[in-house]
Coordinates of C-alpha atoms in Angstrom, one line a residue:
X1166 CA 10.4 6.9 -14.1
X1167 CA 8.9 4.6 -16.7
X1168 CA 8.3 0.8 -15.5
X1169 CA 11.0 -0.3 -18.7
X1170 CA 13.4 1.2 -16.4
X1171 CA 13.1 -1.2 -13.5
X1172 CA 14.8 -4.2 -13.7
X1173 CA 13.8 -7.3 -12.4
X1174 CA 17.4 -9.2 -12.6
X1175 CA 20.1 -9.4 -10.2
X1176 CA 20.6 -13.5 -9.7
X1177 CA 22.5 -13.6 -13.3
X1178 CA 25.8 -12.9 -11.4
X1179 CA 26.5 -16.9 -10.4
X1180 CA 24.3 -19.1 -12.7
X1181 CA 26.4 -21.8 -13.0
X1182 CA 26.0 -25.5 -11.5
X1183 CA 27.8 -28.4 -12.2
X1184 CA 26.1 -32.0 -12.9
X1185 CA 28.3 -33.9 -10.2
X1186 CA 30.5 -33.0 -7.5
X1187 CA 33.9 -34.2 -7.0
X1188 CA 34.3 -36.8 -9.8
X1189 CA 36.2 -36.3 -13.0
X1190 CA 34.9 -35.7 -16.2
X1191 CA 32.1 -33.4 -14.8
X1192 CA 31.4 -30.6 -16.9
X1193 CA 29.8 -27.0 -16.2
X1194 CA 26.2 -26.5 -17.4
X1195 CA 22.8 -23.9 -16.5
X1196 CA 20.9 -24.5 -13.5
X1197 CA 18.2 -26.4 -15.0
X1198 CA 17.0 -27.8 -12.2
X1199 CA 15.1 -25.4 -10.2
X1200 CA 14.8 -22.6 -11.9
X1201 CA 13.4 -24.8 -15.3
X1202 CA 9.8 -25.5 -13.0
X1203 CA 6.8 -24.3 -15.2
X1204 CA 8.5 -23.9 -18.5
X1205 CA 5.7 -25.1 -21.5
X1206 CA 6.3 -27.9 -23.5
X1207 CA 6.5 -26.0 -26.6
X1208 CA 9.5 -24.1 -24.5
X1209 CA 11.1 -27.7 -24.0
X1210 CA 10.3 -29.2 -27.3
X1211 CA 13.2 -26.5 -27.9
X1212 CA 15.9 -27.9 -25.9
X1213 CA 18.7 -30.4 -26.4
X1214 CA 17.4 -34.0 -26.3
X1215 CA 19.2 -34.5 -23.0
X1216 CA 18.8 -31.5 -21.4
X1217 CA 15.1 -32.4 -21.6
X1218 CA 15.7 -35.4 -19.6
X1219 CA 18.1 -34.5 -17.0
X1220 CA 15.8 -31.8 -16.5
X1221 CA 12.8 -34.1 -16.3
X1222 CA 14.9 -36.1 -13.8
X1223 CA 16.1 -33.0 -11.6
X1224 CA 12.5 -31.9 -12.0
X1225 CA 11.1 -35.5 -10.6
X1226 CA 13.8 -34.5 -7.9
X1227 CA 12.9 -31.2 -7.0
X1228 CA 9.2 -32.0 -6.2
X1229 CA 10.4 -34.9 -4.4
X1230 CA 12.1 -32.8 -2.4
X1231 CA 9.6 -30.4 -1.7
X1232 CA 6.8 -33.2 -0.7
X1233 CA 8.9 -33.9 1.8
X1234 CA 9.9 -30.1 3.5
X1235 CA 6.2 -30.2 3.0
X1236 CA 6.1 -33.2 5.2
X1237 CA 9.2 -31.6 7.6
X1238 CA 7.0 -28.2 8.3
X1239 CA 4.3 -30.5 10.2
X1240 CA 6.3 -32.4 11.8
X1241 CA 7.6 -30.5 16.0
X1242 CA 11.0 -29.1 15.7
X1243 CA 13.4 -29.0 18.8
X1244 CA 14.5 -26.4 20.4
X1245 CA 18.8 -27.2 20.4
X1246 CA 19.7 -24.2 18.1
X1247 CA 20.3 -20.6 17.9
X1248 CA 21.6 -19.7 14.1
X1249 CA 17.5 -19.4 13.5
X1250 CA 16.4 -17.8 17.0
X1251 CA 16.8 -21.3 18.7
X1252 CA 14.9 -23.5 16.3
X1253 CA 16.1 -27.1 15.6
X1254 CA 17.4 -27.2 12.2
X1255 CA 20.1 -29.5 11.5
X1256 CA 22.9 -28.6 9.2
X1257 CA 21.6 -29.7 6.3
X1258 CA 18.4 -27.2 7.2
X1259 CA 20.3 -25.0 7.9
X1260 CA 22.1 -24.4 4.6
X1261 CA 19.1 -24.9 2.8
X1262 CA 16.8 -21.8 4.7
X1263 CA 20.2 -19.5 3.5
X1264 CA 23.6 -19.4 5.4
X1265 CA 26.0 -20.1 2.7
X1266 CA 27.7 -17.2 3.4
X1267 CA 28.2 -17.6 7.2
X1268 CA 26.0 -18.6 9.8
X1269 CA 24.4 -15.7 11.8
X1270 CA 23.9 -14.9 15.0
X1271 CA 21.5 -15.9 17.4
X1272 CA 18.1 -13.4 16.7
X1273 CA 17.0 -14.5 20.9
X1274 CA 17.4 -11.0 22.0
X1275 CA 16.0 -9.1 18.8
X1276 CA 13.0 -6.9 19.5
X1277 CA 12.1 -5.4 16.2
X1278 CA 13.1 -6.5 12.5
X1279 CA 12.6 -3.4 9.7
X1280 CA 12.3 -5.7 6.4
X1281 CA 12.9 -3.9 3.1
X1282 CA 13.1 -6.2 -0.1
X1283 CA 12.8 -5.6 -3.8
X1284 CA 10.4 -7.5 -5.9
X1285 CA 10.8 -10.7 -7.2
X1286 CA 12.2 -12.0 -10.8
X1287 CA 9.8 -10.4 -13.6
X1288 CA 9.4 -10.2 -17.5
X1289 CA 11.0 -7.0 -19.1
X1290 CA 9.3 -4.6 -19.6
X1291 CA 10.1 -4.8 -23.6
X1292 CA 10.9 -7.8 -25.4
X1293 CA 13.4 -8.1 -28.1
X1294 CA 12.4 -7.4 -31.5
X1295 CA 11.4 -10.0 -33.9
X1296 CA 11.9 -12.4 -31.0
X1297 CA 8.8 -14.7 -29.7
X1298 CA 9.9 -17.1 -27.5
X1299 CA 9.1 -14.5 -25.0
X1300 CA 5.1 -15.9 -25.6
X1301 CA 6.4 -18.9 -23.7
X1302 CA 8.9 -18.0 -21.0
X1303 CA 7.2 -14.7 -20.5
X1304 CA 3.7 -15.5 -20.3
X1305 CA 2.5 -13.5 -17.5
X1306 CA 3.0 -10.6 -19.5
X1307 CA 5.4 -7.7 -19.7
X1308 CA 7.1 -6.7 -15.9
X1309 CA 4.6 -9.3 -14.2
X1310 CA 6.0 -10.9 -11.6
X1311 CA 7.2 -14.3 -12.5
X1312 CA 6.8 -18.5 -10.9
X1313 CA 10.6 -17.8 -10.0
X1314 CA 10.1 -14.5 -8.4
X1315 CA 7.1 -15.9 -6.6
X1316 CA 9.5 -18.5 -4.8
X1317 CA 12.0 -15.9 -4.5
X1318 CA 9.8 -14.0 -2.3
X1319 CA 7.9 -17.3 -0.3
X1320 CA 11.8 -18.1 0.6
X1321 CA 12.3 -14.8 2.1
X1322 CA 9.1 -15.7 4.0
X1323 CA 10.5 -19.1 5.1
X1324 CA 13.7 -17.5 6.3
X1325 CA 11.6 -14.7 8.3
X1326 CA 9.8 -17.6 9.6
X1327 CA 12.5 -19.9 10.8
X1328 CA 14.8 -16.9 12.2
X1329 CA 12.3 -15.0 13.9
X1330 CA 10.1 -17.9 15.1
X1331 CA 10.3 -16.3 18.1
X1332 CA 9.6 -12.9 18.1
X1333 CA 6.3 -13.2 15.4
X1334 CA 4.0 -15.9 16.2
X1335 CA 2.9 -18.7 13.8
X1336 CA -1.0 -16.6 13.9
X1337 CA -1.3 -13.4 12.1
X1338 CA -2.0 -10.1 14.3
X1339 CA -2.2 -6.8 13.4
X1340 CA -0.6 -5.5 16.0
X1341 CA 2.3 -7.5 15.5
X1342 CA 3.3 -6.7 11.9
X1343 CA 2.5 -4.1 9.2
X1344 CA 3.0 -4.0 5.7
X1345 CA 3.7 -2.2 2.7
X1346 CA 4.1 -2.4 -0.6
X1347 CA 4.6 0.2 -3.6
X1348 CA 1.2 0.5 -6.0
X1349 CA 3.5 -2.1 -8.7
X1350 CA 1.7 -4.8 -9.2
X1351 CA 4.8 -7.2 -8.8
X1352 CA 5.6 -6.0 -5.6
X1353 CA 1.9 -6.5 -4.5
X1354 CA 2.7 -9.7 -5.4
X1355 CA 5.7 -10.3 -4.0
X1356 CA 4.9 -9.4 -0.9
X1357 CA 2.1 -11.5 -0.8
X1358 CA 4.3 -14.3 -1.6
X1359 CA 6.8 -13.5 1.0
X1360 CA 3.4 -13.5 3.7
X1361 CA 2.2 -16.7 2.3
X1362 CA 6.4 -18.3 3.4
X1363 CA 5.8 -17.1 6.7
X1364 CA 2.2 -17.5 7.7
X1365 CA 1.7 -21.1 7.1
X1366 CA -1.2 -22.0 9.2
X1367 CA -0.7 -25.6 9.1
X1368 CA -3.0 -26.1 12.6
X1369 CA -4.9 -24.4 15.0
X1370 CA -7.5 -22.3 15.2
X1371 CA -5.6 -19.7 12.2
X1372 CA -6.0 -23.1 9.7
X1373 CA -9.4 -22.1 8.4
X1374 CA -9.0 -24.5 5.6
X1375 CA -8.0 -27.6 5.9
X1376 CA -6.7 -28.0 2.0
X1377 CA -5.1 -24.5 2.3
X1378 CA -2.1 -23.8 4.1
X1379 CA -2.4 -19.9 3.8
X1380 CA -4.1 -16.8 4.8
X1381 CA -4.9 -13.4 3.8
X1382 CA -2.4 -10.5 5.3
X1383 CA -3.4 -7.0 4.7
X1384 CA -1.0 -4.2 4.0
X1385 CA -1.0 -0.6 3.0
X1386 CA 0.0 0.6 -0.8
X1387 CA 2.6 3.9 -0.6
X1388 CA 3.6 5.3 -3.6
X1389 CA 5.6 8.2 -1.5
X1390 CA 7.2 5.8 0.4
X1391 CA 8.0 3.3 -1.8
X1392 CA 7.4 4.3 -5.1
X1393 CA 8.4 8.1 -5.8
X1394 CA 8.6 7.7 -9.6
X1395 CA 5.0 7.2 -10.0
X1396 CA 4.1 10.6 -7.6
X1397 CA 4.0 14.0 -9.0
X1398 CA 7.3 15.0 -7.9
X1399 CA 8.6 17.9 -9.9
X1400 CA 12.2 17.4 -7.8
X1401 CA 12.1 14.1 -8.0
X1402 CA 11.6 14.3 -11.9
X1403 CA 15.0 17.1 -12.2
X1404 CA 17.0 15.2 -9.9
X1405 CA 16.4 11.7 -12.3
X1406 CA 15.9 13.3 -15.7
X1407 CA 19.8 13.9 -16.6
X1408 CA 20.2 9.8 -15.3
X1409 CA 17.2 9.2 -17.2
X1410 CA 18.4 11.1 -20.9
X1411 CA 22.1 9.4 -20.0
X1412 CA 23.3 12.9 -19.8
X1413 CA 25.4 12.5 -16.4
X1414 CA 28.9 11.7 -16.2
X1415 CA 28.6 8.1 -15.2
X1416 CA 25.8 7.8 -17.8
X1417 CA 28.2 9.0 -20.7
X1418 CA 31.2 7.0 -19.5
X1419 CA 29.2 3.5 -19.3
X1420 CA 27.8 4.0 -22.6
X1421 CA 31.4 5.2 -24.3
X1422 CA 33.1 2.6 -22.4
X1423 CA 33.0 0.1 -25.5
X1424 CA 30.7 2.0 -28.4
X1425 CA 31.6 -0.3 -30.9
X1426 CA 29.7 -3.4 -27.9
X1427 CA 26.5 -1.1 -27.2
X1428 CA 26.0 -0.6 -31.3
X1429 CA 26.1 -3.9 -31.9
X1430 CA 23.5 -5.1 -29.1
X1431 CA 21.4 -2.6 -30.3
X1432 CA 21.3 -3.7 -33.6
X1433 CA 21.0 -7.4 -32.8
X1434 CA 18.2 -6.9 -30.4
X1435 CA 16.3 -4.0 -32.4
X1436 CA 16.2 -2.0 -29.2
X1437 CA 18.0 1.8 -28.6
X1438 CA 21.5 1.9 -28.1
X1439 CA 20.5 3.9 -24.7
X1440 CA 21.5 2.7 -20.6
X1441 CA 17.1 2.0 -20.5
X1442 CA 17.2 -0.5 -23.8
X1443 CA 20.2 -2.1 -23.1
X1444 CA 19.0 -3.0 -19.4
X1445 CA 15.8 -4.2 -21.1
X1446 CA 18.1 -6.1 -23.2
X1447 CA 20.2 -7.7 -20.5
X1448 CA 16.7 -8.7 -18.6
X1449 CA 15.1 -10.4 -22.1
X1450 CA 18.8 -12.6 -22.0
X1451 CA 19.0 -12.7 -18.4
X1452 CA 15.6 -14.4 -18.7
X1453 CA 15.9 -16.6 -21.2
X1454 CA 19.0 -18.1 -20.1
X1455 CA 17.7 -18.8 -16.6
X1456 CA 14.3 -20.7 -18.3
X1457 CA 16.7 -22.9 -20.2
X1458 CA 15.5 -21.3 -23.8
X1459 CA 18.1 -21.0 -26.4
X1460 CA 19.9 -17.6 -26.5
X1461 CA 20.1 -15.9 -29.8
X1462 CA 23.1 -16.9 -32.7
X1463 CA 23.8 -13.4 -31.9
X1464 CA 24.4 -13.6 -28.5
X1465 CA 26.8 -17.1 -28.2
X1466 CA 28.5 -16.7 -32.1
X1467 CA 28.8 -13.0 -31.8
X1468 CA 30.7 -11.2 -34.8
X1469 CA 31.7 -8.4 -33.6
X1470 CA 35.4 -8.3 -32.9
X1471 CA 36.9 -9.3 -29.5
X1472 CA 33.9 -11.8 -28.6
X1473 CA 35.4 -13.9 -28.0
X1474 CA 37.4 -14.3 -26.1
X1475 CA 35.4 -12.2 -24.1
X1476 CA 31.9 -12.9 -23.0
X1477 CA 29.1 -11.6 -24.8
X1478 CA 26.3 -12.8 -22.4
X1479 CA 28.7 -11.4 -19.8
X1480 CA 28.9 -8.2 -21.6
X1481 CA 25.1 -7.7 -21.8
X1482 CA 24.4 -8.0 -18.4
X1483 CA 26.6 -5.8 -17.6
X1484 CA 24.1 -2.9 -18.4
X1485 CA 21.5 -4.6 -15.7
X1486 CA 19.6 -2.1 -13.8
X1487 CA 22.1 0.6 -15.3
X1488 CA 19.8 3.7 -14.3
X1489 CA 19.0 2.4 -10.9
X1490 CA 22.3 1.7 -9.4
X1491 CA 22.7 5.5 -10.6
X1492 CA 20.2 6.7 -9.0
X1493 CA 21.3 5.0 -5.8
X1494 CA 24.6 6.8 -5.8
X1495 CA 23.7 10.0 -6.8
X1496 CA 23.3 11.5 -3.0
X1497 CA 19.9 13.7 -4.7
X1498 CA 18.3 10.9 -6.3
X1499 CA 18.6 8.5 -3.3
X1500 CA 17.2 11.2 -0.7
X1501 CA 14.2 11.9 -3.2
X1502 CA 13.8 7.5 -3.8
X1503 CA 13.8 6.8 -0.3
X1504 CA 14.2 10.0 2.3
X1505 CA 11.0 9.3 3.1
X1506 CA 11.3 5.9 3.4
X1507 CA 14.3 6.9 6.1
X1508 CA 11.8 8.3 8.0
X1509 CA 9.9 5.9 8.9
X1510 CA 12.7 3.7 10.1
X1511 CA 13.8 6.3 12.0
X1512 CA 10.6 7.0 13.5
X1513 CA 9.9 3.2 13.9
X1514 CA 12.8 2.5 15.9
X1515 CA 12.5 5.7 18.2
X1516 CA 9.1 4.5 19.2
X1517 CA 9.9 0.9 19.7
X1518 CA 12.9 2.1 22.1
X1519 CA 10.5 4.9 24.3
X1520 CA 7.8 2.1 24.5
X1521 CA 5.3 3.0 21.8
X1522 CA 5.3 -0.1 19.9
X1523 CA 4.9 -2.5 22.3
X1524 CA 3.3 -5.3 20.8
X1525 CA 5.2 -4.6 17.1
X1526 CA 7.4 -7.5 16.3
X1527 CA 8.0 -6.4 12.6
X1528 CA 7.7 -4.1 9.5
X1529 CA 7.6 -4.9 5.6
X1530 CA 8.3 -3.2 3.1
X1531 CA 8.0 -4.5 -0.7
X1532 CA 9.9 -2.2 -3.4
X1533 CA 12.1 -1.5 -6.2
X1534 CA 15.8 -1.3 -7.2
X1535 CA 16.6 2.2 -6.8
X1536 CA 14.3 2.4 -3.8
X1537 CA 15.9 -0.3 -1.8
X1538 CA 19.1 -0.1 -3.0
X1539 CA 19.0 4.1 -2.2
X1540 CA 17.7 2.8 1.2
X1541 CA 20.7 1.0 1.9
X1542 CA 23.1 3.9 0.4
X1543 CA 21.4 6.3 2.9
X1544 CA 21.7 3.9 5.8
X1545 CA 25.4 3.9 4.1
X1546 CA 25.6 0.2 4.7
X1547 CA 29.1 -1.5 3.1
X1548 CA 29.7 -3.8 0.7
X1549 CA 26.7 -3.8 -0.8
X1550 CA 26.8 -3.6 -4.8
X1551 CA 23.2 -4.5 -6.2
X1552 CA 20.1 -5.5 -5.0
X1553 CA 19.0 -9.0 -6.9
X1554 CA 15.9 -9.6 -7.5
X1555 CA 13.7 -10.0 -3.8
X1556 CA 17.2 -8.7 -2.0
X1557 CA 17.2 -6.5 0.7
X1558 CA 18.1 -5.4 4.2
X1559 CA 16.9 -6.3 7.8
X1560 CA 17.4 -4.4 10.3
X1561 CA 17.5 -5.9 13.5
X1562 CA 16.7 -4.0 16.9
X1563 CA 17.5 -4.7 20.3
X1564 CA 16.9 -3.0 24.0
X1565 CA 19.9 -5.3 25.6
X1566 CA 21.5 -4.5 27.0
X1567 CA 21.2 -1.3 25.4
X1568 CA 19.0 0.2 22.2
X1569 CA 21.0 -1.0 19.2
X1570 CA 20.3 -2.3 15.6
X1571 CA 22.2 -4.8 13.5
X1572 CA 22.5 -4.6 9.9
X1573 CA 21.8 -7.9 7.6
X1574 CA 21.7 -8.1 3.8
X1575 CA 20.0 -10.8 2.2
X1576 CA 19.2 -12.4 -1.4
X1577 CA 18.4 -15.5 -3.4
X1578 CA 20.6 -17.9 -3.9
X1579 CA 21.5 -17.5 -7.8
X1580 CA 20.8 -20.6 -8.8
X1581 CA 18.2 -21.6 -6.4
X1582 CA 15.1 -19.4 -5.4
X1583 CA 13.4 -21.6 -3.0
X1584 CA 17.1 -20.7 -0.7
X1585 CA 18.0 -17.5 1.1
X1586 CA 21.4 -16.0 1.7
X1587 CA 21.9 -13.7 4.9
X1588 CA 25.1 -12.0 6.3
X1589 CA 25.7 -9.3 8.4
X1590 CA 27.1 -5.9 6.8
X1591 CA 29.2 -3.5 8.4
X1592 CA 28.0 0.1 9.4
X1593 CA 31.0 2.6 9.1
X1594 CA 30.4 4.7 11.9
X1595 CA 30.2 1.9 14.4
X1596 CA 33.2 0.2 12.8
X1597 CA 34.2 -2.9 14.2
X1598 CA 30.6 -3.5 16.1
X1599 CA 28.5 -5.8 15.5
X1600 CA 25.2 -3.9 17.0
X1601 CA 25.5 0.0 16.3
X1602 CA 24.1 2.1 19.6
X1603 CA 20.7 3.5 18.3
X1604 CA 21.8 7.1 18.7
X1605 CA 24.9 6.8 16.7
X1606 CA 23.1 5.0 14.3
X1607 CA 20.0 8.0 13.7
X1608 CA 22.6 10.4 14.3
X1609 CA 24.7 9.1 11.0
X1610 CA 21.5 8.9 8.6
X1611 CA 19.4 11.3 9.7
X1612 CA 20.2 14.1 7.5
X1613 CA 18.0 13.1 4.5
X1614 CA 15.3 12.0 6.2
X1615 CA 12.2 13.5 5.4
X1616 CA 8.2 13.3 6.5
X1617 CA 6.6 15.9 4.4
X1618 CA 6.6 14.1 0.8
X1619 CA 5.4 17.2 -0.9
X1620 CA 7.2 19.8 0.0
X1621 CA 10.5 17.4 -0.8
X1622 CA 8.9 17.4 -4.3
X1623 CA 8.8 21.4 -4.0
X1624 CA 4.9 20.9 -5.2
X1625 CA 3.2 24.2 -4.6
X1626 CA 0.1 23.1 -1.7
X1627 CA -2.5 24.5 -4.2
X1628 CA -1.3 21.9 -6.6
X1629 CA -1.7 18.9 -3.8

């Protein structure tokens, strides 16, 4: 699968913040304040006259606020909590590390967490045509991984950090955790980021430099396992190549849903009128409108009948990630994204149980859309739509009073990456439980599993 087939967006779903709470006469506007952190001056120069100050002011908040978390991560917590694995987080803290949705569990008794996330925000891969404000807001280039996707991922560390406090210890072994990432540069990067959030070696004999609150993790690059695409996989390749020409059902019925809607972004933006471009499309607006730049005439006065009243921007990013959330439920193209992947948690989690892991407190895995999200199909985890961008799964094992894991989804907040969401999500065949018996749990997902990458490809072993 080409890289202008991965999309990077996902946190487009909620981006809407209001300038005061309870008090009339407040009206609805972007999140400009944290998402709007790095954007040029020749970006702002663009804006609204007062946009550019309320977001100076939010800005002269925001860093304000993170002197002082700064400040609050070397100061002693206490230990009168157990939503984090008993650290001492007020409520306040609490919200802000990521339990809007509910507050979890206590993580005291967890053994083993299995960490799976996507990358974090990135460019498109292709820019709209005859547009070039992407020279600003997309500076890093085409599909690098951007400053938002960066805090994405050093959030997810954070919230690692303060729930597992426990069970991985403040200094880095490698006995402890391992790593992975697929060959993509942005999830390299993202999984560094997501390191640098939870080893923070603020003292001790792991601070080597005083002025640098970081240090250097290692971790293993899998294509195979992570990255299937960008293998020589001739199954791989027929199982994606009718989602990939839009020849399958679901392909056909998105695009002829509203033909009249997909001609007209594809003449507006100068991209193909096909799932790929229009998901390139809807990353390019998704993009723009989360760095504060002005969305095209085209977009907000659109002409083509019916918009509005209904929502263009809406409309466009409908088509996010089109081909990867097909992938995911297509039962073929899920077991060839991440069978293998399936593996290795199954294999992980029989060892820890029968003693073999002894020391091993965690793994990470850094990945794509249609490699996590076809994860958490095969694990056939509910309620999960999408994967935003640095979303994911943990896995949570325990040995008491029996082997059992616990399934947790988590994402950005979608208007603030430096905050994580996490909630528990429900595994159908141990309905009603909150930790699944191991067994039942392999027994239910162990079917497209596989070890041997190459002969799931069908490669012939002279061509290996």
């Amino acid at each position: 699968m080409p890289a202008n087939t991965t999309r990077s967006l996902g946190i487009q779903k909620k981006l809407s913040v209001f300038l005061c709470s309870n008090t009339k006469g407040c009206r609805q506007t972007r999140p400009e304040n944290p998402y709007l952190l790095g954007i040029s001056h020749k970006t702002a120069t663009m804006l609204h006259p007062a946009t550019v100050l309320l977001s100076s002011l939010v800005l002269g908040l925001v860093i304000a606020i993170a002197f002082g978390r700064q400040a609050d991560s070397h100061a002693p917590s206490q230990h009168h909590g157990a939503h984090h694995g008993g650290n001492g987080h007020n409520q306040e803290e609490e919200l802000r590390q990521g339990h809007e949705h509910a507050p979890l569990p206590s993580a005291d008794n967890v053994k083993l967490i299995i960490v799976g996330f996507r990358h974090g925000n990135r460019n498109p891969a292709q820019f709209l045509k005859n547009d070039t404000t992407h020279e600003e807001w997309a500076w890093e280039g085409a599909s690098q991984l951007t400053n938002i996707g960066k805090r994405q991922a050093f959030s997810l560390g954070k919230f690692i950090r303060n729930r597992y406090m426990n069970l991985i210890p403040a200094e880095f072994s490698p006995s402890k955790i391992k790593a992975y990432s697929s060959s993509a540069e942005r999830c390299q990067m993202t999984l560094q980021s997501a390191m640098a959030g939870l080893y923070r070696p603020n003292k001790g004999r792991a601070n080597w430099n005083a002025a640098l609150s970081w240090q250097p993790i290692p971790y293993e690059i899998s294509d195979p396992l992570l990255r299937m695409y960008n293998v020589k996989c001739p199954h791989y390749t027929t199982s994606y190549q009718g989602i990939s020409d839009d020849n399958v059902d679901a392909a056909t019925k998105w695009l002829n849903k509203d033909k009249e809607l997909t001609k007209y972004i594809a003449q507006q933006s100068g991209l193909n009128a096909s799932l790929s471009d229009l998901a390139d499309v809807a990353d390019n607006i998704g993009n723009m409108k989360m760095m504060n730049v002005p969305l095209p005439n085209w977009v907000i006065r659109p002409t083509i009948p019916g918009y509005p009243p209904k929502d263009m921007y809406k409309a466009i990013m409908g088509f996010a990630e089109a081909h990867q959330v097909l992938c995911a439920d297509d039962a073929e193209c899920a077991r060839m994204m991440a069978g293998m992947w399936l593996d290795q948690v199954i294999t992980t989690l029989k060892q820890k149980k029968d003693g073999k892991l002894t020391d091993r407190a965690a793994h990470f895995y850094a990945a794509h859309t249609e490699t996590v999200l076809s994860l958490i199909r095969l694990i056939k985890a509910k309620d999960v739509v999408d994967t935003p961008t640095s979303a994911g799964m943990i896995i949570e094992y325990t040995d008491l009073p029996a082997p059992a894991v616990r399934f947790i989804f988590h994402e950005p907040d979608p208007t603030n990456p430096d905050v994580r969401l996490a909630e528990i999500k429900e595994l159908p065949y141990c309905s009603g439980q909150q930790w699944c018996p191991l067994e039942i749990f392999i027994e239910n997902i162990k079917v497209p599993a596989f070890s041997d990458w190459q002969a799931a490809c069908k490669l012939p072993r002279c061509a290996i």
